[in-house]
Short mmCIF file of C-alpha atoms and ligand atoms in Angstrom, two decimals:
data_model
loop_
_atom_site.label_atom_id
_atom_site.label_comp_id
_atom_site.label_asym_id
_atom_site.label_seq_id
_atom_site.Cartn_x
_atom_site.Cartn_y
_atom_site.Cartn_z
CA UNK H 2 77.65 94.95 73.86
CA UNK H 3 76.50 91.71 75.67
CA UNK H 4 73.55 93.44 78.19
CA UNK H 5 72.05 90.15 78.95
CA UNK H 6 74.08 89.66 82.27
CA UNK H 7 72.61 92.97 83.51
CA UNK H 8 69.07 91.83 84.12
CA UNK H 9 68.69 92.08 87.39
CA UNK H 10 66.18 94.43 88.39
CA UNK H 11 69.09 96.99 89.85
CA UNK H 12 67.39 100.53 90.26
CA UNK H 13 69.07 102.83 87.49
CA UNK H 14 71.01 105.78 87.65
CA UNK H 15 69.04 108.74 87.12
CA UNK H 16 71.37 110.73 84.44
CA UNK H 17 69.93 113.54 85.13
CA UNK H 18 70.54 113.70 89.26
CA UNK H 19 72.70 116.44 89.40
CA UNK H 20 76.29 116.55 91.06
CA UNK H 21 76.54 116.87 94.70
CA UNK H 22 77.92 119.43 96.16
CA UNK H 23 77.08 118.27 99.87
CA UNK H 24 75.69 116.04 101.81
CA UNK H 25 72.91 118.36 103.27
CA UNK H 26 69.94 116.60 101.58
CA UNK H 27 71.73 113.05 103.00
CA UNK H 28 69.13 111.52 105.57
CA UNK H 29 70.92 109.00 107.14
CA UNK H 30 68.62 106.17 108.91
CA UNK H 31 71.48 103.63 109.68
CA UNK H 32 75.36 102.94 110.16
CA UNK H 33 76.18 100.00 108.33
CA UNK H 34 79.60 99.75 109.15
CA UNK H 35 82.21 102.18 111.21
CA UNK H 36 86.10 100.27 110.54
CA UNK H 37 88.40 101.97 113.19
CA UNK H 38 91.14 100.34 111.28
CA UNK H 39 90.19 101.04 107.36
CA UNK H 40 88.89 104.64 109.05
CA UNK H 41 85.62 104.29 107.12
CA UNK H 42 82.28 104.40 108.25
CA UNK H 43 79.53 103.75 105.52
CA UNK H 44 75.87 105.03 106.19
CA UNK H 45 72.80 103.87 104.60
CA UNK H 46 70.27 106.38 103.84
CA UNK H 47 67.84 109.07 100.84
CA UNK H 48 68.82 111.57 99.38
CA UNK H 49 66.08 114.88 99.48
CA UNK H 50 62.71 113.78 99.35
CA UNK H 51 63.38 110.76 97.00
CA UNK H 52 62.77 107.17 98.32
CA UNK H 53 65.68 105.44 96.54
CA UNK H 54 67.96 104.61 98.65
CA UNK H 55 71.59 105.92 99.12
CA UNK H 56 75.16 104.92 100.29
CA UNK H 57 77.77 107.27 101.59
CA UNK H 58 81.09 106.43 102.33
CA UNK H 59 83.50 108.29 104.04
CA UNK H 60 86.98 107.26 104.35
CA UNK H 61 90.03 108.85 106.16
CA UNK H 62 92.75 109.91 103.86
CA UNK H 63 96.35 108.95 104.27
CA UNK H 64 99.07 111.38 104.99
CA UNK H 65 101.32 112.79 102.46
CA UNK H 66 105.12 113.05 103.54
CA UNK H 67 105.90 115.08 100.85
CA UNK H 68 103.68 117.98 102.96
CA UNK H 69 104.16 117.33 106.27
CA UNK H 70 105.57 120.98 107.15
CA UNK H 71 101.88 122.16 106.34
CA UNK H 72 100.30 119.69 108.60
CA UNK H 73 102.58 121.88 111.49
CA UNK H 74 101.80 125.74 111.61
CA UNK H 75 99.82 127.64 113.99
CA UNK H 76 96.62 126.37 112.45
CA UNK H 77 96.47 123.07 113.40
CA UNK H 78 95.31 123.35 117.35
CA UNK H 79 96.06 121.14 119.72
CA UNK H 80 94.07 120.39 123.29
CA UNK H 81 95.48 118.80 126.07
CA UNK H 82 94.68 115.15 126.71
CA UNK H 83 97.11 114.34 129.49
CA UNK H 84 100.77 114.95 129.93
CA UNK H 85 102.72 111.89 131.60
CA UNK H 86 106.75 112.44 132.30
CA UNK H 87 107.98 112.60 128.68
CA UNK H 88 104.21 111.79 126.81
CA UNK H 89 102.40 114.65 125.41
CA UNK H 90 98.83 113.44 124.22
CA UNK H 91 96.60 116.12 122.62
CA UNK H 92 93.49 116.30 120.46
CA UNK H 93 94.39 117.94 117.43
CA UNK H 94 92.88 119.72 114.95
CA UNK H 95 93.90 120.80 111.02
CA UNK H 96 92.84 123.25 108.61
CA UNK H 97 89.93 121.85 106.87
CA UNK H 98 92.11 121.50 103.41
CA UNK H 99 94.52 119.25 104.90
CA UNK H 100 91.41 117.22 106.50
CA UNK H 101 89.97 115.74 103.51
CA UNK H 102 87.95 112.61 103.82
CA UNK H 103 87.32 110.50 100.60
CA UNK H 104 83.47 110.60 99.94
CA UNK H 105 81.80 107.73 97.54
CA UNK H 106 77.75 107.88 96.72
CA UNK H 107 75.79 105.33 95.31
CA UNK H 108 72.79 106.44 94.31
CA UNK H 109 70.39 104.70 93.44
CA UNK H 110 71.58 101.78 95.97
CA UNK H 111 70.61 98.47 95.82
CA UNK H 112 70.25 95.79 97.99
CA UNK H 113 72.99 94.14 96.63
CA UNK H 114 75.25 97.19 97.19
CA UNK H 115 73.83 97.78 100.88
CA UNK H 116 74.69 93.80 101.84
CA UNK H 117 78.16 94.75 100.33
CA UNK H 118 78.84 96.89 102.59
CA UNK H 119 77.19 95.96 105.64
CA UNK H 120 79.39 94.07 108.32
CA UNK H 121 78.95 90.52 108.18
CA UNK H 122 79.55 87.28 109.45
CA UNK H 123 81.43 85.55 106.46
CA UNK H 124 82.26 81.82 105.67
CA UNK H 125 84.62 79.61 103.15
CA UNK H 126 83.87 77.96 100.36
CA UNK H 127 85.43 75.50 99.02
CA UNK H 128 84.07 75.65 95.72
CA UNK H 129 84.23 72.43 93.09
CA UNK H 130 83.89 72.88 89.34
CA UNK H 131 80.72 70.04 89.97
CA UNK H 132 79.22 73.24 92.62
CA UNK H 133 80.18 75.65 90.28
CA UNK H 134 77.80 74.21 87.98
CA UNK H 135 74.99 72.68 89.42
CA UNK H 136 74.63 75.65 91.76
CA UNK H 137 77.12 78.86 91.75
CA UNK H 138 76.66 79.46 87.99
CA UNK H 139 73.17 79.19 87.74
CA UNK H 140 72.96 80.77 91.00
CA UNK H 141 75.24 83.98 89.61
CA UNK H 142 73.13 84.22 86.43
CA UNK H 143 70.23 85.50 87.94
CA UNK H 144 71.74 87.76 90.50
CA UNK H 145 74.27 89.51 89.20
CA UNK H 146 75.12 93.09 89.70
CA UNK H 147 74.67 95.27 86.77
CA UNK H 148 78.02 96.21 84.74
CA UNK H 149 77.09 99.41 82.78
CA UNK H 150 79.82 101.20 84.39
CA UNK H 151 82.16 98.49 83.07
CA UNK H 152 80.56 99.55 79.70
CA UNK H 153 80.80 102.91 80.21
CA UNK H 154 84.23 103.02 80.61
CA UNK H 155 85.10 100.51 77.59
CA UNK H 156 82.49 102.79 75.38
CA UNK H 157 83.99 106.03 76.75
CA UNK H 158 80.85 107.61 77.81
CA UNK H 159 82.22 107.66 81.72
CA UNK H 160 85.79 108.61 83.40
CA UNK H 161 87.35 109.11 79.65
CA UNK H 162 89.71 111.65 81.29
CA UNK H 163 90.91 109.18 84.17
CA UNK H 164 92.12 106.59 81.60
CA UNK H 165 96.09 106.11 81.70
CA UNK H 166 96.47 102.96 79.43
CA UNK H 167 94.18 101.77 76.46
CA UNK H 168 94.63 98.62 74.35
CA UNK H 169 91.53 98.71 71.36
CA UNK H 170 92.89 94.90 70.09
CA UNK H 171 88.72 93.17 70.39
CA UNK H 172 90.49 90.35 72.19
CA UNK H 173 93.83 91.41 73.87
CA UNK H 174 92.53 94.98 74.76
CA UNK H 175 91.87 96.44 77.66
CA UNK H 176 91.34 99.78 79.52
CA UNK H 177 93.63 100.79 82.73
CA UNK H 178 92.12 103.82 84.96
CA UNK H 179 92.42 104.09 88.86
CA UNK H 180 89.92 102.16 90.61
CA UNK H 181 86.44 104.35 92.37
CA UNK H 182 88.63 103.48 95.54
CA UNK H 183 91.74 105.22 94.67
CA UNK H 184 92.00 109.70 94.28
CA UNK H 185 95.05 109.13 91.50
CA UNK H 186 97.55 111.15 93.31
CA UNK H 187 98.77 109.50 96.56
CA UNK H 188 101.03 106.58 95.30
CA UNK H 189 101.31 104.97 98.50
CA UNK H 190 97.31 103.72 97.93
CA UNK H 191 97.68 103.31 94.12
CA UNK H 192 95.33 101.11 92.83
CA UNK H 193 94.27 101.30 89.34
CA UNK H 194 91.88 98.57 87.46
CA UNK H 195 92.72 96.77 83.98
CA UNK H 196 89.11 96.26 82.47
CA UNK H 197 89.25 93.64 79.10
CA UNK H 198 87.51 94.53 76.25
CA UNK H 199 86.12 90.85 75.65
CA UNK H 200 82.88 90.58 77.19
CA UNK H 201 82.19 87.14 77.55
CA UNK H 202 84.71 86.27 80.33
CA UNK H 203 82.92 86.76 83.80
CA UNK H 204 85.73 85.63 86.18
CA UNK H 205 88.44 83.49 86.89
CA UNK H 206 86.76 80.64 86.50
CA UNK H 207 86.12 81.31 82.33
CA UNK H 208 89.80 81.34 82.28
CA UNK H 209 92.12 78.69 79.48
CA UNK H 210 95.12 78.55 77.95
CA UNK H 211 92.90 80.54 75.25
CA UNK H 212 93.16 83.76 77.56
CA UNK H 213 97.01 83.25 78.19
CA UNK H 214 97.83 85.92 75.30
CA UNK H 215 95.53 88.60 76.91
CA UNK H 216 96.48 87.79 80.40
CA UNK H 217 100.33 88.51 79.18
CA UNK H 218 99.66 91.56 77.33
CA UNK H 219 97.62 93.14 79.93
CA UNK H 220 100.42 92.18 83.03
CA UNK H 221 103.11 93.48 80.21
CA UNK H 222 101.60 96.48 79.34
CA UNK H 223 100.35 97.77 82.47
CA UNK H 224 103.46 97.25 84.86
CA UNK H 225 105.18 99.03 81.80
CA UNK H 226 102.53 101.94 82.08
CA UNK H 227 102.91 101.92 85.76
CA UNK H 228 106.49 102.32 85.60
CA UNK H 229 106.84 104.85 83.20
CA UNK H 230 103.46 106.95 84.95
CA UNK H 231 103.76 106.16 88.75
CA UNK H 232 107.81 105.30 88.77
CA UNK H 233 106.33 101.83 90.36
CA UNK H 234 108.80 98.80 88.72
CA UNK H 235 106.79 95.63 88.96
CA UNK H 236 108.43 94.24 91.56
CA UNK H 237 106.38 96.77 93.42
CA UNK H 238 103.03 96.34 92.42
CA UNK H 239 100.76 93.93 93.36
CA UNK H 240 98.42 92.79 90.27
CA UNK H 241 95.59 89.89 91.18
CA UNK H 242 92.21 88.84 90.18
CA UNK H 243 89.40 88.42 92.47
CA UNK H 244 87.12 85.31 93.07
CA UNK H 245 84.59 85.71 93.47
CA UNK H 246 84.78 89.11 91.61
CA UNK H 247 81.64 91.43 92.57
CA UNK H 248 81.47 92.71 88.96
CA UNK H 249 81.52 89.57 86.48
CA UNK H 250 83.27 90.67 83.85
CA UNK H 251 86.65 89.81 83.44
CA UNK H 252 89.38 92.93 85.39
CA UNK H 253 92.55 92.97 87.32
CA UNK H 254 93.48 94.99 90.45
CA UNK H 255 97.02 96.46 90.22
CA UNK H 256 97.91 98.18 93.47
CA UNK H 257 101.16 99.29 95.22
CA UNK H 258 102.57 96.40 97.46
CA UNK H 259 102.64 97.97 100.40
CA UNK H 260 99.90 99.23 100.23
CA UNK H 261 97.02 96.98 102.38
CA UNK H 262 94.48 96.98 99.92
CA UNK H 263 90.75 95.97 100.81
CA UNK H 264 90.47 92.47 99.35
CA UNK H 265 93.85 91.50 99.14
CA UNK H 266 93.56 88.41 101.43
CA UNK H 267 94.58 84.67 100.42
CA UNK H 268 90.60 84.01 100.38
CA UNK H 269 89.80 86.31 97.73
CA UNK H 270 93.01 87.55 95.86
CA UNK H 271 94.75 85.30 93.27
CA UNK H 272 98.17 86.86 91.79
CA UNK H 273 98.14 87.39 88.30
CA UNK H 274 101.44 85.85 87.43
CA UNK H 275 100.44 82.84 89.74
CA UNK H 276 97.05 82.55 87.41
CA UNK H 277 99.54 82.79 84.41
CA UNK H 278 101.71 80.05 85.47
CA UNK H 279 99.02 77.65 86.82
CA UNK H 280 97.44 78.11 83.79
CA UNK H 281 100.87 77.23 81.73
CA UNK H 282 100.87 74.16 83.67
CA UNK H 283 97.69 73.32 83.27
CA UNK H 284 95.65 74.65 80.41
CA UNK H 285 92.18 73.85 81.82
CA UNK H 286 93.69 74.64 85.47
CA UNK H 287 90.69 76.77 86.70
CA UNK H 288 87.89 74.62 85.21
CA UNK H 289 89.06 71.69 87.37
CA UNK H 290 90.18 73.24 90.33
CA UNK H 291 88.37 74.39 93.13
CA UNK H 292 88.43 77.33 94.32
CA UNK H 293 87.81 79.07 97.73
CA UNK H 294 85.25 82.14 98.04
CA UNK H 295 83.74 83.57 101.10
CA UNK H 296 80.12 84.39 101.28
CA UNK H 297 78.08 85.96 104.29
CA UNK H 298 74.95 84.75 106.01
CA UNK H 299 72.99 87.48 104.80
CA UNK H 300 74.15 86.61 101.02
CA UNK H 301 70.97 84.70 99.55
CA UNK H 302 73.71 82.17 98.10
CA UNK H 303 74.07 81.08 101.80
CA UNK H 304 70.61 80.66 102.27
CA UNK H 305 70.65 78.43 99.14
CA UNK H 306 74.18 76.39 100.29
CA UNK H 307 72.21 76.01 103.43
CA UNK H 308 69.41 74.59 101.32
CA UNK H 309 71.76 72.02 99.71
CA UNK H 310 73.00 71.05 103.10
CA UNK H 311 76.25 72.77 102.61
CA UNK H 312 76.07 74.67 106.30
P1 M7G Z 414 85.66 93.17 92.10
O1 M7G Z 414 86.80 92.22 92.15
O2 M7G Z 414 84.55 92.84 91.15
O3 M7G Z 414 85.04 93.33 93.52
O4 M7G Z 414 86.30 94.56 91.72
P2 M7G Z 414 85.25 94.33 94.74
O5 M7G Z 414 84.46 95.57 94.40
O6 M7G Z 414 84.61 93.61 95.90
O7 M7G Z 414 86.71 94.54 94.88
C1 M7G Z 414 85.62 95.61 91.13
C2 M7G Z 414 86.48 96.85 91.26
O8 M7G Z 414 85.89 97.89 90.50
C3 M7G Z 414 86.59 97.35 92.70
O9 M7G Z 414 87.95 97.51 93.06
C4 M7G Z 414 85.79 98.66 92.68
O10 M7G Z 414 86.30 99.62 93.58
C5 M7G Z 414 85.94 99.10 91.24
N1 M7G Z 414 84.82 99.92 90.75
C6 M7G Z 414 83.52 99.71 90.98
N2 M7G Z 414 82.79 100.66 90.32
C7 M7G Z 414 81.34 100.73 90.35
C8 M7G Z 414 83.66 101.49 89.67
C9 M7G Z 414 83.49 102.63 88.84
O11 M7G Z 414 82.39 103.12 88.56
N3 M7G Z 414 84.65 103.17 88.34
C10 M7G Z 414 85.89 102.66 88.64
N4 M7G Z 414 86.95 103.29 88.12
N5 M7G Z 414 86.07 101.59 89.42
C11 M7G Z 414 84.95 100.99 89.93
#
């Protein structure tokens, strides 16, 4: 597998780092972000006595219809707030099963995953295939973010069990699993990832009328899958590609419609039928357009648009 896009001086996971089964040894020394409206808050942070450093996310999790009779016995508590003519407000409290919060942990944690999730001030880009070139894609090839997860998966030495859809064709294949952000049971935030087996296609960009065969197979197949696993028809699912993608190697988001995905926004998302079709029209379409991305201040690709007098 191509491993010469992974040189970037990432820290590397320690295979040996056992599970966690808490967060006990979790030292937190800063709150990077805390999203009232996501109901996230991430914390930066070491683990034990070791100096790497360490991410933990915590995210709220949905309610389930299906089991609302559960959320409403004699153990969740509830403590007055106020009481105004026909408003009851209380502070209430559930059994700690039904009170679940998603937990993600990167460990090690780089700097590249810590400005990631720190809040920012962002900007727009309106990117040319000339800026692409003469600075973006030079720019990207020294910094990216290293993919041996992506290869993990594809190699099935990582989430082998989580798979639901596998295509081993070397250049129409692919691998569908639910994304790290989804649990794989609560349909209403489904969101699984489509991960190609080619390895020289970092993003959107990279895209021709060469790629049109994959791109069909993989929309085909996986709305099918989703159908027949999740119920979902595709008329419910939203499937897009990111650009810029954090991970550059070519993978589609497929999530549930109504479900307000991070990263979903008209800066970032581009609709995989719409990249089909624009590319129909227009073979080379995304080596001559440009194309919008958002970077933040504290992104050293600002400080180098900055340089070039772009801000
Ligand atoms: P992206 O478009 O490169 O950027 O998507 P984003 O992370 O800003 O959305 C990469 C996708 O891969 C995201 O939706 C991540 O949640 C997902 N992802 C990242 N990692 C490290 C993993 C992983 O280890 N396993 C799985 N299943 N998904 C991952």
């Amino acid at each position: 597998m191509d491993k010469a896009i992974d040189d970037n001086n990432e820290p590397q996971k320690n295979d040996d780092s056992p599970d966690l089964k808490d967060l006990a040894s979790f030292k937190s020394e800063r709150i990077l972000n805390c999203d009232s409206r996501h109901k996230t808050i991430v914390a930066l942070g070491s683990l034990g006595a070791s100096e790497d450093r360490c991410l933990v996310i915590l995210e709220k999790k949905a309610f389930e219809a299906e089991s609302f009779d559960k959320l409403c016995t004699a153990e969740t508590t509830l403590d007055k707030v106020f009481r105004n003519d026909v408003y009851g407000n209380y502070d209430c409290a559930l059994a700690s099963d039904l009170n679940a919060v998603k937990a993600t942990v990167i460990y090690p944690a780089s700097e590249k995953h810590i400005q990631k999730y720190e809040i920012q001030t962002i900007h727009i880009v309106n990117e040319s295939p000339e800026l692409y070139s003469s600075v973006i894609q030079p720019f990207l090839e020294k910094e990216q973010l290293n993919l041996q997860w992506v290869y993990n998966i594809l190699d099935h030495k990582s989430e082998v069990d989580r798979i639901v859809a596998e295509d081993t064709d070397p250049s129409l294949g692919f691998v569908l699993l639910p994304d790290l952000k989804w649990d794989g049971k609560d349909l209403k935030s489904l969101y699984l990832l489509a991960i190609v087996r080619l390895t020289n296609i970092k993003s959107l960009r990279d895209l021709t009328s060469e790629h049109l065969p994959l791109l069909k197979n993989i929309h085909d197949k996986c709305t099918n899958v989703i159908q027949e696993q999740y119920g979902l028809p595709s008329s419910r699912i939203r499937s897009f590609l990111h650009y810029h993608p954090t991970f550059y190697h070519l993978h589609i988001h497929f999530t549930f419609l109504q479900y307000d995905a991070p990263g979903i926004h008209t800066e970032r998302a581009h609709l995989l039928t719409s990249v089909i079709n624009n590319i129909e029209l227009l073979p080379n379409y995304y080596k001559v357009a440009s194309l919008p991305f958002t970077v933040r201040e504290s992104d050293k690709l600002f400080a180098v648009l900055k340089e070039k007098g772009l801000y």
